[in-house]
Short mmCIF file of C-alpha atoms in Angstrom, two decimals:
data_model
loop_
_atom_site.label_atom_id
_atom_site.label_comp_id
_atom_site.label_asym_id
_atom_site.label_seq_id
_atom_site.Cartn_x
_atom_site.Cartn_y
_atom_site.Cartn_z
CA UNK P 1 56.23 90.86 14.48
CA UNK P 2 56.35 90.34 11.04
CA UNK P 3 58.97 87.61 11.80
CA UNK P 4 56.79 85.69 13.84
CA UNK P 5 53.79 85.62 11.66
CA UNK P 6 56.10 84.95 8.83
CA UNK P 7 57.54 82.12 11.12
CA UNK P 8 53.89 80.98 12.15
CA UNK P 9 52.79 80.77 8.22
CA UNK P 10 55.68 78.85 7.34
CA UNK P 11 55.21 76.29 9.93
CA UNK P 12 51.59 76.30 8.97
CA UNK P 13 52.55 75.35 5.26
CA UNK P 14 54.79 72.85 6.28
CA UNK P 15 52.13 70.52 8.56
CA UNK P 16 49.29 71.56 5.35
CA UNK P 17 48.12 69.02 3.44
CA UNK P 18 49.09 71.29 0.74
CA UNK P 19 52.62 70.41 -1.39
CA UNK P 20 54.94 73.06 -1.37
CA UNK P 21 57.50 72.06 -4.13
CA UNK P 22 55.21 71.62 -7.07
CA UNK P 23 58.37 71.25 -10.29
CA UNK P 24 61.22 70.08 -10.28
CA UNK P 25 63.86 72.18 -11.67
CA UNK P 26 64.83 70.06 -14.06
CA UNK P 27 62.59 68.33 -16.39
CA UNK P 28 64.14 66.19 -18.65
CA UNK P 29 66.89 65.07 -16.29
CA UNK P 30 68.71 61.68 -17.58
CA UNK P 31 71.20 60.62 -14.65
CA UNK P 32 68.73 59.48 -12.28
CA UNK P 33 68.94 57.54 -8.48
CA UNK P 34 65.96 55.13 -6.99
CA UNK P 35 66.66 54.40 -3.32
CA UNK P 36 64.07 52.26 -1.83
CA UNK P 37 63.03 48.48 -1.42
CA UNK P 38 60.78 46.08 -3.20
CA UNK P 39 57.87 48.16 -4.02
CA UNK P 40 60.45 49.61 -6.47
CA UNK P 41 62.27 46.08 -8.25
CA UNK P 42 58.56 44.48 -8.63
CA UNK P 43 57.64 43.66 -11.97
CA UNK P 44 61.15 44.21 -14.26
CA UNK P 45 61.76 47.44 -11.36
CA UNK P 46 60.36 50.53 -12.28
CA UNK P 47 63.30 52.75 -12.79
CA UNK P 48 63.02 51.04 -16.57
CA UNK P 49 58.97 51.79 -16.89
CA UNK P 50 60.04 55.04 -16.25
CA UNK P 51 63.19 55.48 -18.08
CA UNK P 52 61.03 54.29 -20.82
CA UNK P 53 59.02 56.39 -21.03
CA UNK P 54 61.30 59.32 -20.73
CA UNK P 55 63.17 57.75 -24.11
CA UNK P 56 59.94 57.94 -25.40
CA UNK P 57 59.49 61.65 -25.08
CA UNK P 58 63.08 62.67 -25.19
CA UNK P 59 63.00 60.92 -28.12
CA UNK P 60 66.45 60.04 -27.17
CA UNK P 61 67.88 56.98 -25.60
CA UNK P 62 69.28 57.45 -21.73
CA UNK P 63 72.59 55.72 -21.08
CA UNK P 64 71.23 52.98 -18.53
CA UNK P 65 74.82 53.15 -16.86
CA UNK P 66 73.62 56.71 -15.21
CA UNK P 67 70.18 55.26 -14.38
CA UNK P 68 70.32 53.38 -11.61
CA UNK P 69 68.15 51.54 -8.64
CA UNK P 70 69.90 50.57 -5.30
CA UNK P 71 66.85 48.70 -3.50
CA UNK P 72 67.05 46.09 -0.38
CA UNK P 73 64.15 44.08 0.24
CA UNK P 74 61.98 45.56 3.43
CA UNK P 75 64.15 47.75 3.99
CA UNK P 76 63.38 51.74 5.15
CA UNK P 77 65.56 54.91 4.23
CA UNK P 78 67.58 54.48 7.62
CA UNK P 79 69.07 50.63 6.47
CA UNK P 80 70.18 52.35 2.96
CA UNK P 81 73.94 53.84 2.75
CA UNK P 82 73.03 57.61 1.12
CA UNK P 83 76.46 58.72 1.03
CA UNK P 84 77.83 55.40 -0.95
CA UNK P 85 75.28 55.36 -3.60
CA UNK P 86 75.48 59.23 -4.23
CA UNK P 87 78.77 58.93 -5.09
CA UNK P 88 78.67 57.38 -8.46
CA UNK P 89 81.51 55.40 -9.20
CA UNK P 90 80.85 53.32 -6.61
CA UNK P 91 77.09 52.16 -8.45
CA UNK P 92 79.15 52.53 -11.50
CA UNK P 93 77.68 55.71 -13.34
CA UNK P 94 80.29 58.05 -15.25
CA UNK P 95 78.25 60.90 -14.19
CA UNK P 96 76.74 62.50 -11.18
CA UNK P 97 73.43 61.81 -10.48
CA UNK P 98 70.47 64.74 -11.23
CA UNK P 99 67.60 63.55 -9.32
CA UNK P 100 67.51 61.35 -6.95
CA UNK P 101 64.53 59.59 -5.79
CA UNK P 102 63.64 57.64 -2.37
CA UNK P 103 60.33 55.52 -1.34
CA UNK P 104 60.33 54.82 2.14
CA UNK P 105 58.89 51.43 3.46
CA UNK P 106 54.74 50.47 4.54
CA UNK P 107 56.41 50.17 8.02
CA UNK P 108 57.61 53.61 8.38
CA UNK P 109 53.89 55.07 8.77
CA UNK P 110 52.80 52.83 11.64
CA UNK P 111 53.59 54.89 14.31
CA UNK P 112 54.39 58.25 15.05
CA UNK P 113 58.16 56.56 16.47
CA UNK P 114 58.33 55.28 13.12
CA UNK P 115 57.07 58.55 11.11
CA UNK P 116 59.86 60.42 13.25
CA UNK P 117 62.41 58.61 12.10
CA UNK P 118 61.16 58.41 9.25
CA UNK P 119 61.36 62.51 9.34
CA UNK P 120 64.90 62.45 10.47
CA UNK P 121 66.45 60.39 7.64
CA UNK P 122 64.75 62.05 4.85
CA UNK P 123 66.02 65.40 6.37
CA UNK P 124 69.73 63.56 6.30
CA UNK P 125 69.31 62.54 2.91
CA UNK P 126 67.62 65.49 0.87
CA UNK P 127 71.06 67.68 2.41
CA UNK P 128 73.14 64.73 1.03
CA UNK P 129 71.66 64.59 -2.11
CA UNK P 130 71.32 68.80 -2.54
CA UNK P 131 75.10 68.88 -1.31
CA UNK P 132 76.16 66.48 -4.25
CA UNK P 133 74.38 68.76 -6.38
CA UNK P 134 71.15 66.97 -7.79
CA UNK P 135 67.52 67.27 -6.80
CA UNK P 136 65.69 64.79 -4.27
CA UNK P 137 62.37 63.99 -4.37
CA UNK P 138 60.03 61.72 -2.30
CA UNK P 139 57.97 58.64 -3.68
CA UNK P 140 54.47 58.15 -1.61
CA UNK P 141 54.30 54.66 -0.87
CA UNK P 142 50.23 52.96 -1.67
CA UNK P 143 48.30 51.77 1.57
CA UNK P 144 47.65 48.14 1.79
CA UNK P 145 44.80 46.55 0.34
CA UNK P 146 42.85 43.05 1.18
CA UNK P 147 44.20 40.18 1.88
CA UNK P 148 47.21 41.67 3.92
CA UNK P 149 46.93 41.41 7.78
CA UNK P 150 47.15 45.53 8.13
CA UNK P 151 44.60 46.52 6.00
CA UNK P 152 43.12 49.98 7.15
CA UNK P 153 40.73 52.51 4.70
CA UNK P 154 43.17 55.38 7.53
CA UNK P 155 46.80 54.21 6.26
CA UNK P 156 46.53 56.39 3.02
CA UNK P 157 45.42 59.21 5.14
CA UNK P 158 49.40 58.48 7.48
CA UNK P 159 51.09 58.18 4.70
CA UNK P 160 49.81 61.30 3.11
CA UNK P 161 50.28 63.01 5.74
CA UNK P 162 54.52 61.75 6.42
CA UNK P 163 55.28 62.22 2.48
CA UNK P 164 53.72 65.62 2.64
CA UNK P 165 55.82 67.07 5.73
CA UNK P 166 58.72 65.42 4.51
CA UNK P 167 58.73 67.34 1.48
CA UNK P 168 57.47 70.44 2.75
CA UNK P 169 60.05 71.06 5.23
CA UNK P 170 62.97 70.04 3.26
CA UNK P 171 62.24 71.88 0.51
CA UNK P 172 61.63 68.62 -2.38
CA UNK P 173 58.96 67.58 -4.83
CA UNK P 174 56.32 64.28 -3.41
CA UNK P 175 55.36 61.90 -5.91
CA UNK P 176 51.83 60.88 -5.36
CA UNK P 177 52.17 57.90 -6.06
CA UNK P 178 49.71 56.44 -3.20
CA UNK P 179 46.62 59.36 -4.52
CA UNK P 180 46.52 57.80 -7.70
CA UNK P 181 46.46 53.96 -6.39
CA UNK P 182 43.27 55.14 -4.01
CA UNK P 183 41.76 57.66 -7.12
CA UNK P 184 42.31 54.11 -10.16
CA UNK P 185 40.12 51.98 -7.05
CA UNK P 186 37.21 54.16 -6.29
CA UNK P 187 36.82 54.04 -10.15
CA UNK P 188 38.06 51.16 -10.80
CA UNK P 189 37.49 48.54 -7.69
CA UNK P 190 37.93 45.67 -9.73
CA UNK P 191 41.70 46.68 -10.85
CA UNK P 192 44.22 44.20 -9.84
CA UNK P 193 47.20 46.81 -8.32
CA UNK P 194 47.98 44.99 -5.51
CA UNK P 195 49.21 41.23 -5.75
CA UNK P 196 46.72 39.47 -5.12
CA UNK P 197 48.35 37.31 -2.83
CA UNK P 198 49.82 39.41 -0.11
CA UNK P 199 48.04 42.96 -0.01
CA UNK P 200 51.44 45.18 -0.11
CA UNK P 201 53.47 44.57 -3.45
CA UNK P 202 52.23 46.40 -6.76
CA UNK P 203 51.07 44.00 -9.16
CA UNK P 204 52.14 45.45 -13.24
CA UNK P 205 49.40 47.52 -13.41
CA UNK P 206 50.38 49.07 -10.24
CA UNK P 207 54.57 49.98 -11.01
CA UNK P 208 52.76 50.98 -14.98
CA UNK P 209 50.73 53.43 -12.76
CA UNK P 210 53.49 54.99 -10.49
CA UNK P 211 55.85 55.59 -13.56
CA UNK P 212 53.29 57.69 -15.14
CA UNK P 213 52.78 59.50 -12.05
CA UNK P 214 56.63 59.86 -11.90
CA UNK P 215 56.69 60.47 -15.81
CA UNK P 216 54.06 63.33 -15.07
CA UNK P 217 55.85 65.07 -11.76
CA UNK P 218 59.39 65.16 -13.42
CA UNK P 219 58.43 66.43 -16.51
CA UNK P 220 55.49 68.15 -16.21
CA UNK P 221 53.85 66.59 -19.16
CA UNK P 222 50.70 64.39 -19.23
CA UNK P 223 51.16 60.40 -19.43
CA UNK P 224 47.59 60.37 -21.70
CA UNK P 225 49.28 59.38 -24.94
CA UNK P 226 52.00 57.88 -24.49
CA UNK P 227 52.60 54.69 -26.46
CA UNK P 228 54.61 52.19 -24.39
CA UNK P 229 52.89 49.93 -23.21
CA UNK P 230 55.32 47.30 -22.13
CA UNK P 231 56.04 45.78 -25.23
CA UNK P 232 52.12 44.74 -25.57
CA UNK P 233 51.83 43.37 -21.63
CA UNK P 234 49.49 46.67 -20.53
CA UNK P 235 46.48 46.42 -22.35
CA UNK P 236 45.02 49.69 -24.27
CA UNK P 237 42.00 50.12 -22.03
CA UNK P 238 44.32 49.60 -18.71
CA UNK P 239 46.25 51.65 -20.54
CA UNK P 240 44.37 54.71 -20.97
CA UNK P 241 42.44 53.91 -17.68
CA UNK P 242 45.79 54.23 -15.82
CA UNK P 243 46.91 57.24 -18.01
CA UNK P 244 43.85 58.88 -16.53
CA UNK P 245 44.41 58.43 -13.51
CA UNK P 246 47.82 59.36 -13.23
CA UNK P 247 46.91 62.53 -15.66
CA UNK P 248 44.53 63.99 -13.10
CA UNK P 249 46.10 62.50 -10.04
CA UNK P 250 49.38 65.07 -10.72
CA UNK P 251 47.39 67.93 -11.81
CA UNK P 252 45.14 68.04 -8.78
CA UNK P 253 47.57 67.20 -6.19
CA UNK P 254 49.95 70.26 -7.50
CA UNK P 255 46.75 72.26 -8.39
CA UNK P 256 48.87 73.00 -12.09
CA UNK P 257 47.69 71.94 -15.78
CA UNK P 258 49.72 69.22 -17.75
CA UNK P 259 51.23 69.79 -21.01
#
């Protein structure tokens, strides 16, 4: 009876709306690998912005040869050869990666069949990442907005459910980027987080917001007061707004207090 109760409890937790994992074991990773598609590489690549924020708080330069992004346009997770990328020698890195961020394709939330494929692929990838001695994290994507033809206010619900369930099942951190986009639009409907011409890809403010979410989720530190503003390209009022949105999103999502 005790085993059955524990089993049912764990099943309910896996399929809950709350993330099971709330922090990384290593909160100061320097050797990162990002796996994804154009959502990552638009706007000078997300990994560059996160790295610059981490360098600011670490007060040291991160060796770029160990900080990599592997992206395929329009890809889903199953399009990536994770075993090849995890071998740091194949990517010209000096040492094995400490953290691998997985970003799925936007189409992977469309149907139950596609969501099942995503779940299976996450499990396979996470197992390989852990076997390689690294931690894994799931990059929760944002939803479409107008003028995308598939814009649907319910899309974010499917995204949240899919990523949180996958994160809980595999005991990995979920990075709540998609929720941060929703929170930003709720406060400032006029802000431009997506490219105006497709309603899918992030504009520079969307990428900056995502970088703030990743920074806080990785370090458990608030992004507020980060000086980095993409070399003056992010206006002060936008920077402060996005930093505050990321701060609140991360605190609420993980039910924690950032330092």
